[in-house]
């Protein structure tokens, strides 16, 4: 099981995730998020992630409030390896614009937005299915997901935590999982022990 831990802002959190076996870490650069990282913080996290995780770790910039081409330039300038364009504001033409500037794109969406469900529909490398409110920590209805016939490299997100991730995997059968609020002690503050527990639970599922 591929595991991404999102919303990291500190070097300690990067080390906790990498040491526990995370496959990807995410940094949110979204003004209204409790996890919003400045450019300086993002650069520090990216450098620590590169050093700790080497080439095997995906280092993901997450945005949902910036024009796609601007987000792509930011991802390139700061040294990210993946750009996650999150939410319904990003249409196929936004992915086309971003791909001129930056190589690896992920599309994050919600079933509530009735998106195309085939991975790569907008030229993205991976698809992430999230709750309607990104980064809210709210659970959403996973029943029926396994019947949608999703295939390929898609990640489940939204309201996951160390205690529910194994059940969520059994129910939805994703290729990977993604967590943010569920490994925090307060909004924007990562709980290093919860990060390790989440990764262990997902990998054992
Ligand atoms: O975390 C945020 O604040 C955020 C802001 C804008 C776009 C996406 C954001 N987070 C993404 O939401 C998923 C699920 O979060 P949670 O586990 O339910 O809190 C997270 O993996 C991020 O990719």
PDB file of C-alpha atoms and ligand atoms in Angstrom:
ATOM      1  CA  UNK A   1       0.000   0.000   0.000  1.00  0.00           C
ATOM      2  CA  UNK A   2       1.335   3.390  -1.068  1.00  0.00           C
ATOM      3  CA  UNK A   3       1.079   5.965   1.743  1.00  0.00           C
ATOM      4  CA  UNK A   4       1.203   9.769   1.558  1.00  0.00           C
ATOM      5  CA  UNK A   5       1.292  11.969   4.646  1.00  0.00           C
ATOM      6  CA  UNK A   6       0.141  15.482   3.822  1.00  0.00           C
ATOM      7  CA  UNK A   7       0.385  18.948   5.348  1.00  0.00           C
ATOM      8  CA  UNK A   8       3.924  18.701   6.698  1.00  0.00           C
ATOM      9  CA  UNK A   9       5.622  21.873   7.901  1.00  0.00           C
ATOM     10  CA  UNK A  10       8.553  20.644   9.990  1.00  0.00           C
ATOM     11  CA  UNK A  11      11.721  18.636   9.474  1.00  0.00           C
ATOM     12  CA  UNK A  12      10.779  16.412  12.444  1.00  0.00           C
ATOM     13  CA  UNK A  13       7.515  15.473  10.755  1.00  0.00           C
ATOM     14  CA  UNK A  14       9.372  14.655   7.535  1.00  0.00           C
ATOM     15  CA  UNK A  15      11.716  12.350   9.443  1.00  0.00           C
ATOM     16  CA  UNK A  16       8.826  10.685  11.282  1.00  0.00           C
ATOM     17  CA  UNK A  17       7.077   9.978   7.977  1.00  0.00           C
ATOM     18  CA  UNK A  18      10.166   8.770   6.117  1.00  0.00           C
ATOM     19  CA  UNK A  19      11.420   6.642   9.022  1.00  0.00           C
ATOM     20  CA  UNK A  20       8.009   4.945   9.232  1.00  0.00           C
ATOM     21  CA  UNK A  21       8.054   4.127   5.519  1.00  0.00           C
ATOM     22  CA  UNK A  22       5.978   6.865   3.858  1.00  0.00           C
ATOM     23  CA  UNK A  23       6.051   6.801   0.065  1.00  0.00           C
ATOM     24  CA  UNK A  24       5.140  10.461  -0.295  1.00  0.00           C
ATOM     25  CA  UNK A  25       4.943  13.602   1.793  1.00  0.00           C
ATOM     26  CA  UNK A  26       2.809  16.622   0.967  1.00  0.00           C
ATOM     27  CA  UNK A  27       3.123  20.339   1.623  1.00  0.00           C
ATOM     28  CA  UNK A  28       0.036  22.538   1.404  1.00  0.00           C
ATOM     29  CA  UNK A  29       0.531  26.056   0.028  1.00  0.00           C
ATOM     30  CA  UNK A  30      -3.034  27.217   0.309  1.00  0.00           C
ATOM     31  CA  UNK A  31      -3.614  30.528   2.038  1.00  0.00           C
ATOM     32  CA  UNK A  32      -6.699  29.430   3.979  1.00  0.00           C
ATOM     33  CA  UNK A  33      -5.365  26.150   5.289  1.00  0.00           C
ATOM     34  CA  UNK A  34      -4.169  25.619   8.876  1.00  0.00           C
ATOM     35  CA  UNK A  35      -1.336  23.706   7.174  1.00  0.00           C
ATOM     36  CA  UNK A  36      -0.316  26.552   4.861  1.00  0.00           C
ATOM     37  CA  UNK A  37       3.440  26.631   4.373  1.00  0.00           C
ATOM     38  CA  UNK A  38       5.331  29.752   3.294  1.00  0.00           C
ATOM     39  CA  UNK A  39       7.843  29.405   0.460  1.00  0.00           C
ATOM     40  CA  UNK A  40      10.679  29.308   3.017  1.00  0.00           C
ATOM     41  CA  UNK A  41       9.009  26.566   5.063  1.00  0.00           C
ATOM     42  CA  UNK A  42       8.189  24.608   1.913  1.00  0.00           C
ATOM     43  CA  UNK A  43      11.802  24.777   0.741  1.00  0.00           C
ATOM     44  CA  UNK A  44      13.054  23.570   4.133  1.00  0.00           C
ATOM     45  CA  UNK A  45      10.621  20.630   4.055  1.00  0.00           C
ATOM     46  CA  UNK A  46      11.484  19.749   0.449  1.00  0.00           C
ATOM     47  CA  UNK A  47      15.229  19.788   1.171  1.00  0.00           C
ATOM     48  CA  UNK A  48      14.775  17.617   4.283  1.00  0.00           C
ATOM     49  CA  UNK A  49      12.554  15.205   2.346  1.00  0.00           C
ATOM     50  CA  UNK A  50      15.071  14.886  -0.484  1.00  0.00           C
ATOM     51  CA  UNK A  51      17.843  14.211   1.993  1.00  0.00           C
ATOM     52  CA  UNK A  52      15.850  11.715   4.081  1.00  0.00           C
ATOM     53  CA  UNK A  53      13.907   9.962   1.330  1.00  0.00           C
ATOM     54  CA  UNK A  54      16.103  10.223  -1.727  1.00  0.00           C
ATOM     55  CA  UNK A  55      14.614   9.337  -5.098  1.00  0.00           C
ATOM     56  CA  UNK A  56      12.107   6.837  -3.695  1.00  0.00           C
ATOM     57  CA  UNK A  57      10.036   9.520  -1.969  1.00  0.00           C
ATOM     58  CA  UNK A  58       7.434  11.593  -3.832  1.00  0.00           C
ATOM     59  CA  UNK A  59       7.477  15.191  -2.600  1.00  0.00           C
ATOM     60  CA  UNK A  60       4.110  16.712  -3.369  1.00  0.00           C
ATOM     61  CA  UNK A  61       2.984  20.331  -3.554  1.00  0.00           C
ATOM     62  CA  UNK A  62      -0.757  20.587  -2.823  1.00  0.00           C
ATOM     63  CA  UNK A  63      -2.738  23.643  -3.979  1.00  0.00           C
ATOM     64  CA  UNK A  64      -6.335  24.517  -4.641  1.00  0.00           C
ATOM     65  CA  UNK A  65      -6.326  28.304  -4.730  1.00  0.00           C
ATOM     66  CA  UNK A  66      -3.767  29.209  -7.418  1.00  0.00           C
ATOM     67  CA  UNK A  67      -3.842  29.281 -11.202  1.00  0.00           C
ATOM     68  CA  UNK A  68      -2.428  25.980 -12.441  1.00  0.00           C
ATOM     69  CA  UNK A  69       0.514  27.461 -14.352  1.00  0.00           C
ATOM     70  CA  UNK A  70       1.508  29.561 -11.322  1.00  0.00           C
ATOM     71  CA  UNK A  71       1.323  26.466  -9.094  1.00  0.00           C
ATOM     72  CA  UNK A  72       3.457  24.553 -11.593  1.00  0.00           C
ATOM     73  CA  UNK A  73       6.167  27.246 -11.553  1.00  0.00           C
ATOM     74  CA  UNK A  74       6.107  27.229  -7.748  1.00  0.00           C
ATOM     75  CA  UNK A  75       6.501  23.435  -7.686  1.00  0.00           C
ATOM     76  CA  UNK A  76       9.458  23.618 -10.081  1.00  0.00           C
ATOM     77  CA  UNK A  77      11.150  26.518  -8.264  1.00  0.00           C
ATOM     78  CA  UNK A  78      10.873  24.879  -4.845  1.00  0.00           C
ATOM     79  CA  UNK A  79      12.087  21.445  -5.969  1.00  0.00           C
ATOM     80  CA  UNK A  80       8.900  19.400  -5.568  1.00  0.00           C
ATOM     81  CA  UNK A  81       8.623  16.181  -7.590  1.00  0.00           C
ATOM     82  CA  UNK A  82       4.800  16.143  -7.871  1.00  0.00           C
ATOM     83  CA  UNK A  83       2.114  18.834  -8.162  1.00  0.00           C
ATOM     84  CA  UNK A  84      -1.317  17.893  -6.759  1.00  0.00           C
ATOM     85  CA  UNK A  85      -3.978  20.153  -8.310  1.00  0.00           C
ATOM     86  CA  UNK A  86      -6.766  19.809  -5.801  1.00  0.00           C
ATOM     87  CA  UNK A  87     -10.419  20.465  -6.453  1.00  0.00           C
ATOM     88  CA  UNK A  88     -12.946  21.311  -9.071  1.00  0.00           C
ATOM     89  CA  UNK A  89     -11.408  24.632 -10.132  1.00  0.00           C
ATOM     90  CA  UNK A  90      -8.865  22.653 -12.174  1.00  0.00           C
ATOM     91  CA  UNK A  91     -10.226  21.488 -15.522  1.00  0.00           C
ATOM     92  CA  UNK A  92      -8.503  19.603 -18.337  1.00  0.00           C
ATOM     93  CA  UNK A  93      -7.090  22.851 -19.783  1.00  0.00           C
ATOM     94  CA  UNK A  94      -5.504  23.728 -16.423  1.00  0.00           C
ATOM     95  CA  UNK A  95      -3.712  20.398 -16.387  1.00  0.00           C
ATOM     96  CA  UNK A  96      -2.554  21.052 -19.956  1.00  0.00           C
ATOM     97  CA  UNK A  97      -1.207  24.476 -18.926  1.00  0.00           C
ATOM     98  CA  UNK A  98       0.541  23.078 -15.839  1.00  0.00           C
ATOM     99  CA  UNK A  99       2.091  20.209 -17.781  1.00  0.00           C
ATOM    100  CA  UNK A 100       3.956  22.677 -19.995  1.00  0.00           C
ATOM    101  CA  UNK A 101       5.841  23.843 -16.904  1.00  0.00           C
ATOM    102  CA  UNK A 102       5.975  20.803 -14.602  1.00  0.00           C
ATOM    103  CA  UNK A 103       6.223  17.072 -15.284  1.00  0.00           C
ATOM    104  CA  UNK A 104       4.279  15.025 -12.766  1.00  0.00           C
ATOM    105  CA  UNK A 105       0.716  16.039 -11.935  1.00  0.00           C
ATOM    106  CA  UNK A 106      -1.856  14.413  -9.672  1.00  0.00           C
ATOM    107  CA  UNK A 107      -5.567  15.222  -9.875  1.00  0.00           C
ATOM    108  CA  UNK A 108      -7.424  15.438  -6.548  1.00  0.00           C
ATOM    109  CA  UNK A 109     -11.188  15.516  -6.639  1.00  0.00           C
ATOM    110  CA  UNK A 110     -14.337  14.419  -4.857  1.00  0.00           C
ATOM    111  CA  UNK A 111     -17.120  12.140  -6.021  1.00  0.00           C
ATOM    112  CA  UNK A 112     -19.444  15.027  -5.065  1.00  0.00           C
ATOM    113  CA  UNK A 113     -18.069  16.893  -8.105  1.00  0.00           C
ATOM    114  CA  UNK A 114     -18.930  14.075 -10.480  1.00  0.00           C
ATOM    115  CA  UNK A 115     -15.420  13.919 -11.973  1.00  0.00           C
ATOM    116  CA  UNK A 116     -14.123  11.577 -14.650  1.00  0.00           C
ATOM    117  CA  UNK A 117     -12.863   8.555 -12.721  1.00  0.00           C
ATOM    118  CA  UNK A 118     -10.289   7.166 -15.097  1.00  0.00           C
ATOM    119  CA  UNK A 119      -6.744   7.849 -13.956  1.00  0.00           C
ATOM    120  CA  UNK A 120      -5.087  10.020 -16.586  1.00  0.00           C
ATOM    121  CA  UNK A 121      -8.303  11.613 -17.887  1.00  0.00           C
ATOM    122  CA  UNK A 122      -6.626  15.050 -17.652  1.00  0.00           C
ATOM    123  CA  UNK A 123      -3.122  13.758 -18.315  1.00  0.00           C
ATOM    124  CA  UNK A 124      -2.428  13.254 -14.614  1.00  0.00           C
ATOM    125  CA  UNK A 125      -0.155  10.504 -13.302  1.00  0.00           C
ATOM    126  CA  UNK A 126      -2.360   9.616 -10.302  1.00  0.00           C
ATOM    127  CA  UNK A 127      -5.876  10.349  -9.071  1.00  0.00           C
ATOM    128  CA  UNK A 128      -6.805  11.165  -5.486  1.00  0.00           C
ATOM    129  CA  UNK A 129     -10.391  10.833  -4.247  1.00  0.00           C
ATOM    130  CA  UNK A 130     -11.068  13.061  -1.258  1.00  0.00           C
ATOM    131  CA  UNK A 131     -13.975  14.262   0.872  1.00  0.00           C
ATOM    132  CA  UNK A 132     -15.925  17.233  -0.540  1.00  0.00           C
ATOM    133  CA  UNK A 133     -14.079  19.587   1.877  1.00  0.00           C
ATOM    134  CA  UNK A 134     -10.321  19.003   1.425  1.00  0.00           C
ATOM    135  CA  UNK A 135      -8.229  18.826   4.555  1.00  0.00           C
ATOM    136  CA  UNK A 136     -11.325  18.867   6.792  1.00  0.00           C
ATOM    137  CA  UNK A 137     -10.703  15.483   8.360  1.00  0.00           C
ATOM    138  CA  UNK A 138     -14.341  14.635   7.664  1.00  0.00           C
ATOM    139  CA  UNK A 139     -15.177  11.067   6.731  1.00  0.00           C
ATOM    140  CA  UNK A 140     -17.253  10.409   3.654  1.00  0.00           C
ATOM    141  CA  UNK A 141     -19.348   7.522   2.430  1.00  0.00           C
ATOM    142  CA  UNK A 142     -17.053   4.850   1.020  1.00  0.00           C
ATOM    143  CA  UNK A 143     -19.799   2.321   0.419  1.00  0.00           C
ATOM    144  CA  UNK A 144     -20.110   1.648  -3.264  1.00  0.00           C
ATOM    145  CA  UNK A 145     -16.596   2.873  -4.068  1.00  0.00           C
ATOM    146  CA  UNK A 146     -15.325  -0.642  -4.714  1.00  0.00           C
ATOM    147  CA  UNK A 147     -18.177  -1.104  -7.217  1.00  0.00           C
ATOM    148  CA  UNK A 148     -17.153   1.895  -9.312  1.00  0.00           C
ATOM    149  CA  UNK A 149     -14.467  -0.192 -10.959  1.00  0.00           C
ATOM    150  CA  UNK A 150     -11.669   2.275 -10.237  1.00  0.00           C
ATOM    151  CA  UNK A 151      -8.356   0.911 -11.384  1.00  0.00           C
ATOM    152  CA  UNK A 152      -4.784   2.069 -11.634  1.00  0.00           C
ATOM    153  CA  UNK A 153      -2.918   4.315  -9.275  1.00  0.00           C
ATOM    154  CA  UNK A 154      -5.606   6.086  -7.255  1.00  0.00           C
ATOM    155  CA  UNK A 155      -5.401   7.242  -3.652  1.00  0.00           C
ATOM    156  CA  UNK A 156      -8.134   7.404  -1.042  1.00  0.00           C
ATOM    157  CA  UNK A 157      -8.188  10.484   1.225  1.00  0.00           C
ATOM    158  CA  UNK A 158     -10.544  12.272   3.562  1.00  0.00           C
ATOM    159  CA  UNK A 159     -11.070  11.576   7.245  1.00  0.00           C
ATOM    160  CA  UNK A 160      -8.591   8.725   7.495  1.00  0.00           C
ATOM    161  CA  UNK A 161      -6.704   8.099  10.733  1.00  0.00           C
ATOM    162  CA  UNK A 162      -4.623   5.312  12.329  1.00  0.00           C
ATOM    163  CA  UNK A 163      -7.739   3.612  13.699  1.00  0.00           C
ATOM    164  CA  UNK A 164      -9.906   3.578  10.584  1.00  0.00           C
ATOM    165  CA  UNK A 165      -7.442   3.261   7.711  1.00  0.00           C
ATOM    166  CA  UNK A 166      -7.387  -0.551   7.630  1.00  0.00           C
ATOM    167  CA  UNK A 167     -11.202  -0.727   7.391  1.00  0.00           C
ATOM    168  CA  UNK A 168     -11.235   2.006   4.746  1.00  0.00           C
ATOM    169  CA  UNK A 169      -8.711   0.063   2.651  1.00  0.00           C
ATOM    170  CA  UNK A 170     -10.739  -3.120   2.975  1.00  0.00           C
ATOM    171  CA  UNK A 171     -13.880  -1.280   1.897  1.00  0.00           C
ATOM    172  CA  UNK A 172     -12.589   0.915  -0.948  1.00  0.00           C
ATOM    173  CA  UNK A 173      -9.591  -1.127  -2.134  1.00  0.00           C
ATOM    174  CA  UNK A 174      -7.488   1.854  -3.201  1.00  0.00           C
ATOM    175  CA  UNK A 175      -3.964   1.694  -4.640  1.00  0.00           C
ATOM    176  CA  UNK A 176      -2.813   4.154  -1.969  1.00  0.00           C
ATOM    177  CA  UNK A 177      -3.983   6.294   0.949  1.00  0.00           C
ATOM    178  CA  UNK A 178      -3.427   9.903   1.956  1.00  0.00           C
ATOM    179  CA  UNK A 179      -3.846  11.511   5.391  1.00  0.00           C
ATOM    180  CA  UNK A 180      -3.572  14.914   6.979  1.00  0.00           C
ATOM    181  CA  UNK A 181      -5.947  15.827   9.854  1.00  0.00           C
ATOM    182  CA  UNK A 182      -6.011  12.258  11.154  1.00  0.00           C
ATOM    183  CA  UNK A 183      -2.354  12.455  12.198  1.00  0.00           C
ATOM    184  CA  UNK A 184      -2.572  15.835  13.945  1.00  0.00           C
ATOM    185  CA  UNK A 185      -2.900  16.819  17.615  1.00  0.00           C
ATOM    186  CA  UNK A 186      -4.431  20.172  16.568  1.00  0.00           C
ATOM    187  CA  UNK A 187      -5.156  21.694  13.148  1.00  0.00           C
ATOM    188  CA  UNK A 188      -1.814  22.065  11.393  1.00  0.00           C
ATOM    189  CA  UNK A 189       0.212  20.372  14.165  1.00  0.00           C
ATOM    190  CA  UNK A 190       1.429  16.903  13.258  1.00  0.00           C
ATOM    191  CA  UNK A 191       1.510  14.138  15.882  1.00  0.00           C
ATOM    192  CA  UNK A 192       4.682  12.172  15.138  1.00  0.00           C
ATOM    193  CA  UNK A 193       3.477   9.034  16.894  1.00  0.00           C
ATOM    194  CA  UNK A 194       0.181   9.110  14.978  1.00  0.00           C
ATOM    195  CA  UNK A 195       2.122   9.414  11.688  1.00  0.00           C
ATOM    196  CA  UNK A 196       4.027   6.229  12.512  1.00  0.00           C
ATOM    197  CA  UNK A 197       0.854   4.428  13.614  1.00  0.00           C
ATOM    198  CA  UNK A 198      -1.019   5.454  10.476  1.00  0.00           C
ATOM    199  CA  UNK A 199       1.728   4.237   8.155  1.00  0.00           C
ATOM    200  CA  UNK A 200       2.080   0.934  10.007  1.00  0.00           C
ATOM    201  CA  UNK A 201      -1.685   0.335   9.936  1.00  0.00           C
ATOM    202  CA  UNK A 202      -1.928   1.120   6.216  1.00  0.00           C
ATOM    203  CA  UNK A 203       1.060  -1.019   5.277  1.00  0.00           C
ATOM    204  CA  UNK A 204      -0.265  -3.972   7.293  1.00  0.00           C
ATOM    205  CA  UNK A 205      -3.806  -3.732   5.877  1.00  0.00           C
TER     206      UNK A 205
HETATM  207  O1  LIG B   1      -5.026  20.025   4.107  1.00  0.00           O
HETATM  208  C1  LIG B   1      -5.488  21.068   3.647  1.00  0.00           C
HETATM  209  O2  LIG B   1      -5.707  22.055   4.357  1.00  0.00           O
HETATM  210  C2  LIG B   1      -5.790  21.177   2.174  1.00  0.00           C
HETATM  211  C3  LIG B   1      -6.038  22.407   1.631  1.00  0.00           C
HETATM  212  C4  LIG B   1      -6.302  22.526   0.284  1.00  0.00           C
HETATM  213  C5  LIG B   1      -6.313  21.422  -0.535  1.00  0.00           C
HETATM  214  C6  LIG B   1      -6.087  20.170  -0.001  1.00  0.00           C
HETATM  215  C7  LIG B   1      -5.818  20.028   1.350  1.00  0.00           C
HETATM  216  N1  LIG B   1      -5.582  18.793   1.915  1.00  0.00           N
HETATM  217  C8  LIG B   1      -5.791  17.569   1.252  1.00  0.00           C
HETATM  218  O3  LIG B   1      -6.915  16.879   1.810  1.00  0.00           O
HETATM  219  C9  LIG B   1      -6.593  15.515   1.995  1.00  0.00           C
HETATM  220  C10 LIG B   1      -7.414  14.886   3.091  1.00  0.00           C
HETATM  221  O4  LIG B   1      -7.243  15.547   4.275  1.00  0.00           O
HETATM  222  P1  LIG B   1      -7.761  14.960   5.678  1.00  0.00           P
HETATM  223  O5  LIG B   1      -6.931  13.743   5.975  1.00  0.00           O
HETATM  224  O6  LIG B   1      -9.206  14.666   5.573  1.00  0.00           O
HETATM  225  O7  LIG B   1      -7.463  16.089   6.607  1.00  0.00           O
HETATM  226  C11 LIG B   1      -5.135  15.560   2.316  1.00  0.00           C
HETATM  227  O8  LIG B   1      -4.538  14.362   2.052  1.00  0.00           O
HETATM  228  C12 LIG B   1      -4.606  16.683   1.432  1.00  0.00           C
HETATM  229  O9  LIG B   1      -4.142  16.176   0.189  1.00  0.00           O
END
